[in-house]
Amino acid sequence: PYQNAGEATGQSIINNDRNMVATFGGAAYQSANDGVNTHFIGHNPGIFSHLFSLVIGDKVVVTDANGNPSTYLVSSIFQVDDYGTNIATNENWVDYILDPGSEEKITLQTCINADINLVVIAFPA
C-alpha cells in the first residue's frame, strides 16, 4: 500500500507506519500516464526491505489510486548518501531521483543505514 503525499508529508506518513509507502519527490500523485517520475519512499526494515532482492530486469507493479495496475522494469539499482550523491560515482543524482523530469518512471528509495540509501529506478514495461 502507498499513499500519495509529496515532500510535505511523505516522510511523516512512513514514520507513522513502517508498512506504508508514500510518494515523496517527482509527482505527488502516482500515474502511469503522466510522463514523469514518481518517487516512492518506504522503510527498511519495513515494507521496502524487499527492494534488496530486486535485480535489473525485474518487474514492479504499481496500482494507482483508481486501482489501475502498471508494470515497470527495473533498469538501475544504486546507492546514494543522504544528499543524493551516488556512492559509486561521487556524482550528485538528487535531481534525477527527486525531480519529475520528462519521462515516465518510478523511483523507489529506502535506507540501508543512517547515511546510505538504496535507490531503484524502473521504466514502463
mmCIF file of C-alpha atoms in Angstrom:
data_model
loop_
_atom_site.group_PDB
_atom_site.id
_atom_site.type_symbol
_atom_site.label_atom_id
_atom_site.label_comp_id
_atom_site.label_asym_id
_atom_site.label_seq_id
_atom_site.Cartn_x
_atom_site.Cartn_y
_atom_site.Cartn_z
ATOM 1 C CA PRO A 1 0.000 0.000 0.000
ATOM 2 C CA TYR A 2 1.083 3.567 -0.611
ATOM 3 C CA GLN A 3 -0.269 6.998 -0.005
ATOM 4 C CA ASN A 4 0.073 9.904 -2.412
ATOM 5 C CA ALA A 5 1.790 12.549 -0.306
ATOM 6 C CA GLY A 6 4.690 14.519 -1.779
ATOM 7 C CA GLU A 7 7.646 16.045 0.029
ATOM 8 C CA ALA A 8 5.494 17.904 2.553
ATOM 9 C CA THR A 9 4.092 14.804 4.272
ATOM 10 C CA GLY A 10 5.683 11.689 2.756
ATOM 11 C CA GLN A 11 8.270 11.144 5.478
ATOM 12 C CA SER A 12 5.762 11.531 8.324
ATOM 13 C CA ILE A 13 3.425 9.006 6.679
ATOM 14 C CA ILE A 14 6.051 6.268 6.573
ATOM 15 C CA ASN A 15 7.356 7.181 10.021
ATOM 16 C CA ASN A 16 3.856 6.559 11.413
ATOM 17 C CA ASP A 17 3.621 3.139 9.732
ATOM 18 C CA ARG A 18 6.682 1.105 8.683
ATOM 19 C CA ASN A 19 4.442 -0.929 6.370
ATOM 20 C CA MET A 20 3.312 2.093 4.359
ATOM 21 C CA VAL A 21 4.915 3.596 1.270
ATOM 22 C CA ALA A 22 4.459 7.251 0.308
ATOM 23 C CA THR A 23 5.163 9.345 -2.733
ATOM 24 C CA PHE A 24 7.825 11.928 -1.962
ATOM 25 C CA GLY A 25 9.656 13.529 -4.899
ATOM 26 C CA GLY A 26 8.568 13.780 -8.507
ATOM 27 C CA ALA A 27 4.818 13.702 -8.962
ATOM 28 C CA ALA A 28 2.951 13.775 -5.659
ATOM 29 C CA TYR A 29 0.225 11.615 -7.262
ATOM 30 C CA GLN A 30 1.323 8.432 -9.000
ATOM 31 C CA SER A 31 0.072 7.948 -12.534
ATOM 32 C CA ALA A 32 1.430 5.671 -15.215
ATOM 33 C CA ASN A 33 0.274 8.124 -17.870
ATOM 34 C CA ASP A 34 1.677 11.467 -16.715
ATOM 35 C CA GLY A 35 5.072 11.038 -18.380
ATOM 36 C CA VAL A 36 7.089 11.957 -15.292
ATOM 37 C CA ASN A 37 8.902 10.418 -12.355
ATOM 38 C CA THR A 38 7.091 9.355 -9.197
ATOM 39 C CA HIS A 39 9.465 8.870 -6.265
ATOM 40 C CA PHE A 40 8.342 6.447 -3.545
ATOM 41 C CA ILE A 41 9.868 6.083 -0.091
ATOM 42 C CA GLY A 42 9.449 3.279 2.411
ATOM 43 C CA HIS A 43 11.281 1.963 5.466
ATOM 44 C CA ASN A 44 13.872 -0.770 5.846
ATOM 45 C CA PRO A 45 13.289 -2.702 8.000
ATOM 46 C CA GLY A 46 9.722 -2.464 6.896
ATOM 47 C CA ILE A 47 7.760 -2.659 3.678
ATOM 48 C CA PHE A 48 10.688 -1.684 1.423
ATOM 49 C CA SER A 49 13.063 -4.361 2.773
ATOM 50 C CA HIS A 50 12.167 -6.424 -0.302
ATOM 51 C CA LEU A 51 13.904 -3.858 -2.547
ATOM 52 C CA PHE A 52 17.174 -5.572 -1.655
ATOM 53 C CA SER A 53 16.084 -8.693 -3.563
ATOM 54 C CA LEU A 54 15.371 -6.835 -6.825
ATOM 55 C CA VAL A 55 17.693 -7.183 -9.801
ATOM 56 C CA ILE A 56 17.823 -5.346 -13.113
ATOM 57 C CA GLY A 57 15.026 -6.612 -15.357
ATOM 58 C CA ASP A 58 12.634 -7.478 -12.522
ATOM 59 C CA LYS A 59 9.046 -6.311 -12.823
ATOM 60 C CA VAL A 60 7.454 -3.930 -10.332
ATOM 61 C CA VAL A 61 3.689 -3.415 -10.438
ATOM 62 C CA VAL A 62 2.195 -0.196 -9.075
ATOM 63 C CA THR A 63 -1.538 0.263 -8.744
ATOM 64 C CA ASP A 64 -2.769 3.849 -8.945
ATOM 65 C CA ALA A 65 -5.491 5.449 -6.817
ATOM 66 C CA ASN A 66 -8.134 4.190 -9.272
ATOM 67 C CA GLY A 67 -6.943 0.585 -8.983
ATOM 68 C CA ASN A 68 -5.224 0.505 -12.379
ATOM 69 C CA PRO A 69 -2.024 -1.582 -12.323
ATOM 70 C CA SER A 70 1.069 -0.519 -14.263
ATOM 71 C CA THR A 71 4.148 -2.660 -14.777
ATOM 72 C CA TYR A 72 7.654 -1.214 -14.671
ATOM 73 C CA LEU A 73 11.009 -2.883 -15.348
ATOM 74 C CA VAL A 74 13.936 -2.265 -13.020
ATOM 75 C CA SER A 75 16.668 -0.546 -15.027
ATOM 76 C CA SER A 76 19.149 0.545 -12.364
ATOM 77 C CA ILE A 77 19.959 -0.009 -8.726
ATOM 78 C CA PHE A 78 22.440 2.151 -6.860
ATOM 79 C CA GLN A 79 23.292 3.684 -3.506
ATOM 80 C CA VAL A 80 23.328 7.349 -2.547
ATOM 81 C CA ASP A 81 24.161 9.257 0.592
ATOM 82 C CA ASP A 82 21.563 11.448 2.299
ATOM 83 C CA TYR A 83 22.423 14.312 -0.076
ATOM 84 C CA GLY A 84 21.821 12.277 -3.248
ATOM 85 C CA THR A 85 25.480 11.658 -4.068
ATOM 86 C CA ASN A 86 25.962 8.331 -5.841
ATOM 87 C CA ILE A 87 28.341 6.236 -3.727
ATOM 88 C CA ALA A 88 29.955 4.552 -6.748
ATOM 89 C CA THR A 89 30.490 7.623 -8.957
ATOM 90 C CA ASN A 90 30.583 10.502 -6.435
ATOM 91 C CA GLU A 91 28.126 12.390 -8.680
ATOM 92 C CA ASN A 92 25.113 14.133 -7.226
ATOM 93 C CA TRP A 93 21.932 12.478 -8.520
ATOM 94 C CA VAL A 94 19.398 14.206 -6.288
ATOM 95 C CA ASP A 95 17.674 15.886 -9.252
ATOM 96 C CA TYR A 96 17.416 12.587 -11.173
ATOM 97 C CA ILE A 97 15.925 10.932 -8.091
ATOM 98 C CA LEU A 98 13.532 13.648 -6.899
ATOM 99 C CA ASP A 99 12.568 15.820 -9.874
ATOM 100 C CA PRO A 100 9.572 14.966 -12.054
ATOM 101 C CA GLY A 101 11.749 15.043 -15.184
ATOM 102 C CA SER A 102 10.228 14.392 -18.589
ATOM 103 C CA GLU A 103 9.923 10.616 -18.813
ATOM 104 C CA GLU A 104 7.624 8.071 -17.214
ATOM 105 C CA LYS A 105 9.440 6.180 -14.445
ATOM 106 C CA ILE A 106 9.242 5.257 -10.815
ATOM 107 C CA THR A 107 11.987 5.702 -8.262
ATOM 108 C CA LEU A 108 11.933 3.552 -5.130
ATOM 109 C CA GLN A 109 14.097 4.549 -2.170
ATOM 110 C CA THR A 110 14.831 3.067 1.239
ATOM 111 C CA CYS A 111 17.529 3.370 3.896
ATOM 112 C CA ILE A 112 20.424 0.962 4.093
ATOM 113 C CA ASN A 113 21.686 2.648 7.259
ATOM 114 C CA ALA A 114 21.606 6.134 8.815
ATOM 115 C CA ASP A 115 23.696 7.633 5.986
ATOM 116 C CA ILE A 116 23.213 5.487 2.856
ATOM 117 C CA ASN A 117 20.077 4.802 0.777
ATOM 118 C CA LEU A 118 19.205 2.186 -1.822
ATOM 119 C CA VAL A 119 17.594 3.594 -4.976
ATOM 120 C CA VAL A 120 15.793 1.525 -7.630
ATOM 121 C CA ILE A 121 14.777 3.100 -10.946
ATOM 122 C CA ALA A 122 12.150 1.400 -13.134
ATOM 123 C CA PHE A 123 10.634 2.361 -16.508
ATOM 124 C CA PRO A 124 7.357 1.211 -18.089
ATOM 125 C CA ALA A 125 7.462 -2.380 -19.339
#
